[in-house]
Every structure is written in structure tokens, then in C-alpha cells.
CSV table of C-alpha atoms in Angstrom, one decimal:
chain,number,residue,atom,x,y,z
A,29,UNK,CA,-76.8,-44.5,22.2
A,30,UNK,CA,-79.1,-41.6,21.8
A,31,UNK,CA,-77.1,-39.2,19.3
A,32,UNK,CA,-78.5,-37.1,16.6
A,33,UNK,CA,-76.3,-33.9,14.9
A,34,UNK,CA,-77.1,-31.1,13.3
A,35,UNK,CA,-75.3,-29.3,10.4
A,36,UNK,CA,-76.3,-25.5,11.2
A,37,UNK,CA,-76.0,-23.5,8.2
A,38,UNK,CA,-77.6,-20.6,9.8
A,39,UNK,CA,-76.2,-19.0,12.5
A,40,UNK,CA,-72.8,-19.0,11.2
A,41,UNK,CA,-70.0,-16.5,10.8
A,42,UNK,CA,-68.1,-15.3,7.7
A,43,UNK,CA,-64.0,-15.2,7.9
A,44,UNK,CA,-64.7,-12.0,9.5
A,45,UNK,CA,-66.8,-12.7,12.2
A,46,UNK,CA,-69.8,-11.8,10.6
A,47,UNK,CA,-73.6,-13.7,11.0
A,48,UNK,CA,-74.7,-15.3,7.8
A,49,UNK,CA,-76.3,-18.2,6.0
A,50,UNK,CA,-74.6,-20.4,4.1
A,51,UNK,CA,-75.3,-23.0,1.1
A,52,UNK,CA,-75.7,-26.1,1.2
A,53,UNK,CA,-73.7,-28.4,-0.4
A,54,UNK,CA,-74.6,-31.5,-1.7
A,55,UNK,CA,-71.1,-33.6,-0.3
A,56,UNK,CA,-72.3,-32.4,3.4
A,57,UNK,CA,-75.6,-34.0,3.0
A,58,UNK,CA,-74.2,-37.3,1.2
A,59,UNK,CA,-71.1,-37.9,4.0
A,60,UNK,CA,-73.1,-36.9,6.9
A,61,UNK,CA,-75.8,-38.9,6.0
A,62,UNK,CA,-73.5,-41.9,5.5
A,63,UNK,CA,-71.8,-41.4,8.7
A,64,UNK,CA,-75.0,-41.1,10.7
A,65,UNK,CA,-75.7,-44.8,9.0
A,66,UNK,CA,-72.4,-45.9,9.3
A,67,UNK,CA,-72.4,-45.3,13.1
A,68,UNK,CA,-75.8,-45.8,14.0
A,69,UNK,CA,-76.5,-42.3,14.7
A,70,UNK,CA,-79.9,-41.4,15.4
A,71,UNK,CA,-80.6,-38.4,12.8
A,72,UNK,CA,-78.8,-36.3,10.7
A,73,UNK,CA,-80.6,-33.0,10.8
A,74,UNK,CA,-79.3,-30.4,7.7
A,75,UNK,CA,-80.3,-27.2,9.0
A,76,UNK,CA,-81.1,-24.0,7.0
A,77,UNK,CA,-83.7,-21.1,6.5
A,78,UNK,CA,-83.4,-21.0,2.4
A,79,UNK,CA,-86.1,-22.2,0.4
A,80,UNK,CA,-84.1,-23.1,-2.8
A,81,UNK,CA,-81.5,-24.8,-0.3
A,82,UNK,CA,-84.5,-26.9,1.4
A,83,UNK,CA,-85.6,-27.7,-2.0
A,84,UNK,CA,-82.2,-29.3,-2.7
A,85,UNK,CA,-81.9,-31.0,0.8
A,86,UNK,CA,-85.8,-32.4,0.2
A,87,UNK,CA,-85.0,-33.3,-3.5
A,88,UNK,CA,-81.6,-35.3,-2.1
A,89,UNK,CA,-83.7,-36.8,0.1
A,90,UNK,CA,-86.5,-38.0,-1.3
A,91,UNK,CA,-83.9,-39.7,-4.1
A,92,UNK,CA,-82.0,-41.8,-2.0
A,93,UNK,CA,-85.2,-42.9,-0.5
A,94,UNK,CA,-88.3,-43.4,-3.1
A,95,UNK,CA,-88.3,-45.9,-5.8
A,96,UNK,CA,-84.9,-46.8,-6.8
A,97,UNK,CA,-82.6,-44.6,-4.9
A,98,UNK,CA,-84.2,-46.6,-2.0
A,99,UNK,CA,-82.0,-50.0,-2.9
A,100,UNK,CA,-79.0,-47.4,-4.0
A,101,UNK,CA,-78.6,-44.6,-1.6
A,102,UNK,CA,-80.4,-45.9,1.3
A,103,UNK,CA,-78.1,-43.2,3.5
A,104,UNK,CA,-80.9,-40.7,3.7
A,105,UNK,CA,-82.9,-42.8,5.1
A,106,UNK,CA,-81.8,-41.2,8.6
A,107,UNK,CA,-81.9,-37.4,7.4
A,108,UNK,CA,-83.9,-34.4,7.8
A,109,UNK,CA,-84.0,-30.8,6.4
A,110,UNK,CA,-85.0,-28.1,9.4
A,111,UNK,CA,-85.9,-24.6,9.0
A,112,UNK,CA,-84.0,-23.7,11.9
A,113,UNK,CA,-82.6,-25.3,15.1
A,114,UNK,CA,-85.5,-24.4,17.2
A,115,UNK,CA,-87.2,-26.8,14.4
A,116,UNK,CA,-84.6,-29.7,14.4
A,117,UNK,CA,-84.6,-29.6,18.8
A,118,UNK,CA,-88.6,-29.4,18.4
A,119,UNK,CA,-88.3,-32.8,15.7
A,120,UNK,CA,-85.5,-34.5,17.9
A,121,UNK,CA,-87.6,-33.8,21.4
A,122,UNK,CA,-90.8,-35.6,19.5
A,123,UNK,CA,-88.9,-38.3,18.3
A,124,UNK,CA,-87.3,-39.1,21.8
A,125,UNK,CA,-89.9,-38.0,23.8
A,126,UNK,CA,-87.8,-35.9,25.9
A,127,UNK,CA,-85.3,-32.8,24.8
A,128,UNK,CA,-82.2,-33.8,24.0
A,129,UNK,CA,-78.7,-31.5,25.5
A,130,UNK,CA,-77.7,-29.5,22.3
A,131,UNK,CA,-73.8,-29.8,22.0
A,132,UNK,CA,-72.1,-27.0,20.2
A,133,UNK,CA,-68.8,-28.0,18.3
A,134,UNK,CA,-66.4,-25.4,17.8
A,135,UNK,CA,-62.5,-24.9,17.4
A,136,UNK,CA,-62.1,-22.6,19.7
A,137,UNK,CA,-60.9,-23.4,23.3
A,138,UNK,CA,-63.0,-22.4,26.2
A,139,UNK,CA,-62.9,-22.7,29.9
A,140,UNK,CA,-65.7,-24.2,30.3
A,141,UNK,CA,-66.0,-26.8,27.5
A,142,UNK,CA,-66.6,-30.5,28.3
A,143,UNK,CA,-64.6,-33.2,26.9
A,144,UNK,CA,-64.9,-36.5,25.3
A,145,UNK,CA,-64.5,-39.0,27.5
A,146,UNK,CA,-67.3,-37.2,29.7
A,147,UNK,CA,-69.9,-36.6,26.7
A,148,UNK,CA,-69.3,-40.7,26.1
A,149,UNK,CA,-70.2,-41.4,29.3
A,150,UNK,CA,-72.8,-39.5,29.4
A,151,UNK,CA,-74.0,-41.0,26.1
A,152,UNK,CA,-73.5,-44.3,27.6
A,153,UNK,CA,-75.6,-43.6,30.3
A,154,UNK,CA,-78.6,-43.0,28.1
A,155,UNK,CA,-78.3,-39.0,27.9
A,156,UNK,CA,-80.0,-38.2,24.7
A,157,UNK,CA,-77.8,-35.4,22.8
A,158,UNK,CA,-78.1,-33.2,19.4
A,159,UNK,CA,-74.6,-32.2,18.8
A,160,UNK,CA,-74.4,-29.0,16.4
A,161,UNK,CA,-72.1,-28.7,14.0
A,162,UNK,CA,-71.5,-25.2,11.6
A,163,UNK,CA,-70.8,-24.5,8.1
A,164,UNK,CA,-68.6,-21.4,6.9
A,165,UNK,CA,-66.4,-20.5,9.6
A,166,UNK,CA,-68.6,-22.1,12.6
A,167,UNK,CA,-71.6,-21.7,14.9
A,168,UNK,CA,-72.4,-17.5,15.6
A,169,UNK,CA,-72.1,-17.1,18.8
A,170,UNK,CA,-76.0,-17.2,19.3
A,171,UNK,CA,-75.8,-20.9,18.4
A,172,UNK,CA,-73.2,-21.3,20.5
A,173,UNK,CA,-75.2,-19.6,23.2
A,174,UNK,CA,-77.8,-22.4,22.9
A,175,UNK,CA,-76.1,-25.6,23.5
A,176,UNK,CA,-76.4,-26.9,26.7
A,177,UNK,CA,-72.8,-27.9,26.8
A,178,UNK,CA,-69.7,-27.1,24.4
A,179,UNK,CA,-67.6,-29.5,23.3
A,180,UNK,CA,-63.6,-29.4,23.5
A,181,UNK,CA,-62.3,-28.6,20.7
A,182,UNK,CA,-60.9,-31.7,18.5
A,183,UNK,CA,-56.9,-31.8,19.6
A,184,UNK,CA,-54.3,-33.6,17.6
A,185,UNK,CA,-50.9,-32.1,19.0
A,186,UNK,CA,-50.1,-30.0,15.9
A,187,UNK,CA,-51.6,-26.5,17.1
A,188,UNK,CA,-53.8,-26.4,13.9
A,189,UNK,CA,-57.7,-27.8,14.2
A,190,UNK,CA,-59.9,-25.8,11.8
A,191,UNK,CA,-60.9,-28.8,9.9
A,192,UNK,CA,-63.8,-28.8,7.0
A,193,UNK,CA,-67.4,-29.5,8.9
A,194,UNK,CA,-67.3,-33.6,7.0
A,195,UNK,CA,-64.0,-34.1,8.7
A,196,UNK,CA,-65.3,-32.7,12.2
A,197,UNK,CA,-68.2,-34.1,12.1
A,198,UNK,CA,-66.7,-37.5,11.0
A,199,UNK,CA,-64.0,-37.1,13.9
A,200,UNK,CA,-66.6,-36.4,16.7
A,201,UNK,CA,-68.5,-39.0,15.8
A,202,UNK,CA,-65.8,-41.7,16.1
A,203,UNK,CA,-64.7,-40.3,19.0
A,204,UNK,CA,-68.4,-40.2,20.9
A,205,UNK,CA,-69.6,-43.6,19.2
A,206,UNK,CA,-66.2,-45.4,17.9
């Protein structure tokens, strides 16, 4: 099935709502990259403006796939640093040859958000999708803005769903591709 994500470390919000960039941290790059293996996702794009931070994404990159890391850490095999997510859609739509629908992820409910069973389907059905994930306190609402479709939020009957972005990303996954 055609699925790529995106973690969005720019546009984000702060605790209090405010735009931002966030760091990058190595243990997003390392599980996200082993889940897009693990499930046979497409590409794991790691998105954000910084050049120190792209230097840390490229240098992760480039040692779990030259020389040794190759046999080792062969998880990055599937992953990609992007300036931004004009970038990572621009990457995704060369790749496939047509543009994927970007899929915002968030934990907050809205009227018009699709749910699982539908973005399966529509997975099934051979509809190429980017689905965009946020660091910090989530996707700005300009991300959010850009997405083609948002995604229910993840439900588990307790009331409580702000998870970290690996457990999220790890959830949504199972639940497009699992």
C-alpha cells in the first residue's frame, strides 16, 4: 500500500499555542525509521528547516547505510531529511509519480476528520498518502491547514490521547497497515 509519513518538526506549536521549530531527536529518527521497515512503509520523511538538525538527520543516515552500518542498521535505508513539507510532498510526488493526499494527525477532535477504517480502504484501493505527524505539542495549524484530510484522533476509551509522536506514529501505523 502506498504510505509514506512525515515527522514535521516545523510548523509546530509550543504548550502554549505558539509556532516553533523543534529538535530533532535522535530516538524519533531510529523508531520511525524501524517502523517504516517494519511495516513496509514507503518513506520515512524527518522534516525540519535547521541546518545543524539536517546535519544530524544526514549524519544518522548515512551511518546506518554506508559501509558497516549498512549490515547493522539497515532501517534508514527507507529515510529522508526535508527542508520543509513542501520539500518532502515535492520528493514523495517524484517518487510515486503522482501527489500523494497529505494526512494531518492530531489529538484534537474535529467535525470533519476521517477515520480509520476509511483511510484503510482508501489505502487498499491504491490511494497514495503522506500522513504528517508533529513534534512538540503537534502540527500549527498551517500544517494542519495543508493536509488534504485529517485523521480522527487515536481513541482508546480512557479520555486521555496526547501520546509522544513514536507512540502515535507507531499506533497509526498499525492501525492503517496492521
Amino acid at each position: 500500500m502506498p504510505l509514506s509519513i512525515a515527522l514535521l518538526h516545523h510548523p509546530v506549536l509550543n504548550r502554549i499555542g505558539e509556532e516553533i521549530t523543534s529538535t530533532v531527536d535522535h530516538f524519533d529518527v531510529m523508531d520511525g525509521s524501524r517502523l517504516t521497515l517494519t511495516y513496509g512503509v514507503q518513506r520515512f520523511f524527518v522534516v525540519n528547516q535547521v541546518p545543524a538538525q539536517q546535519a544530524l538527520v544526514e549524519r544518522l543516515i548515512r551511518h546506518g547505510t554506508a559501509g558497516d552500518g549498512r549490515e547493522a542498521r539497515g532501517e534508514f535505508a527507507r529515510t529522508l531529511w526535508a527542508p520543509d513539507l513542501a520539500t518532502a510532498v515535492e520528493l514523495e510526488t517524484r517518487a510515486l509519480g503522482r501527489r500523494p493526499s497529505l494526512v494531518a494527525t492530531t489529538a484534537a477532535s474535529s467535525a470533519d476528520a476521517v477515520g480509520f477504517v476509511t483511510l484503510r480502504e482508501r489505502l487498499r484501493h491504491g490511494e497514495p498518502m503522506l500522513v504528517l505527524f508533529g513534534k512538540a505539542w503537534g502540527l500549527s495549524a498551517s500544517a494542519l491547514g495543508s493536509a488534504d484530510v485529517r485523521l480522527a484522533p487515536i481513541e482508546a476509551g480512557t479520555g486521555f490521547n496526547h501520546l509522544s509522536v513514536r507512540s502515535a506514529m507507531a499506533i497509526i501505523v498499525d492501525r492503517l497497515l496492521g
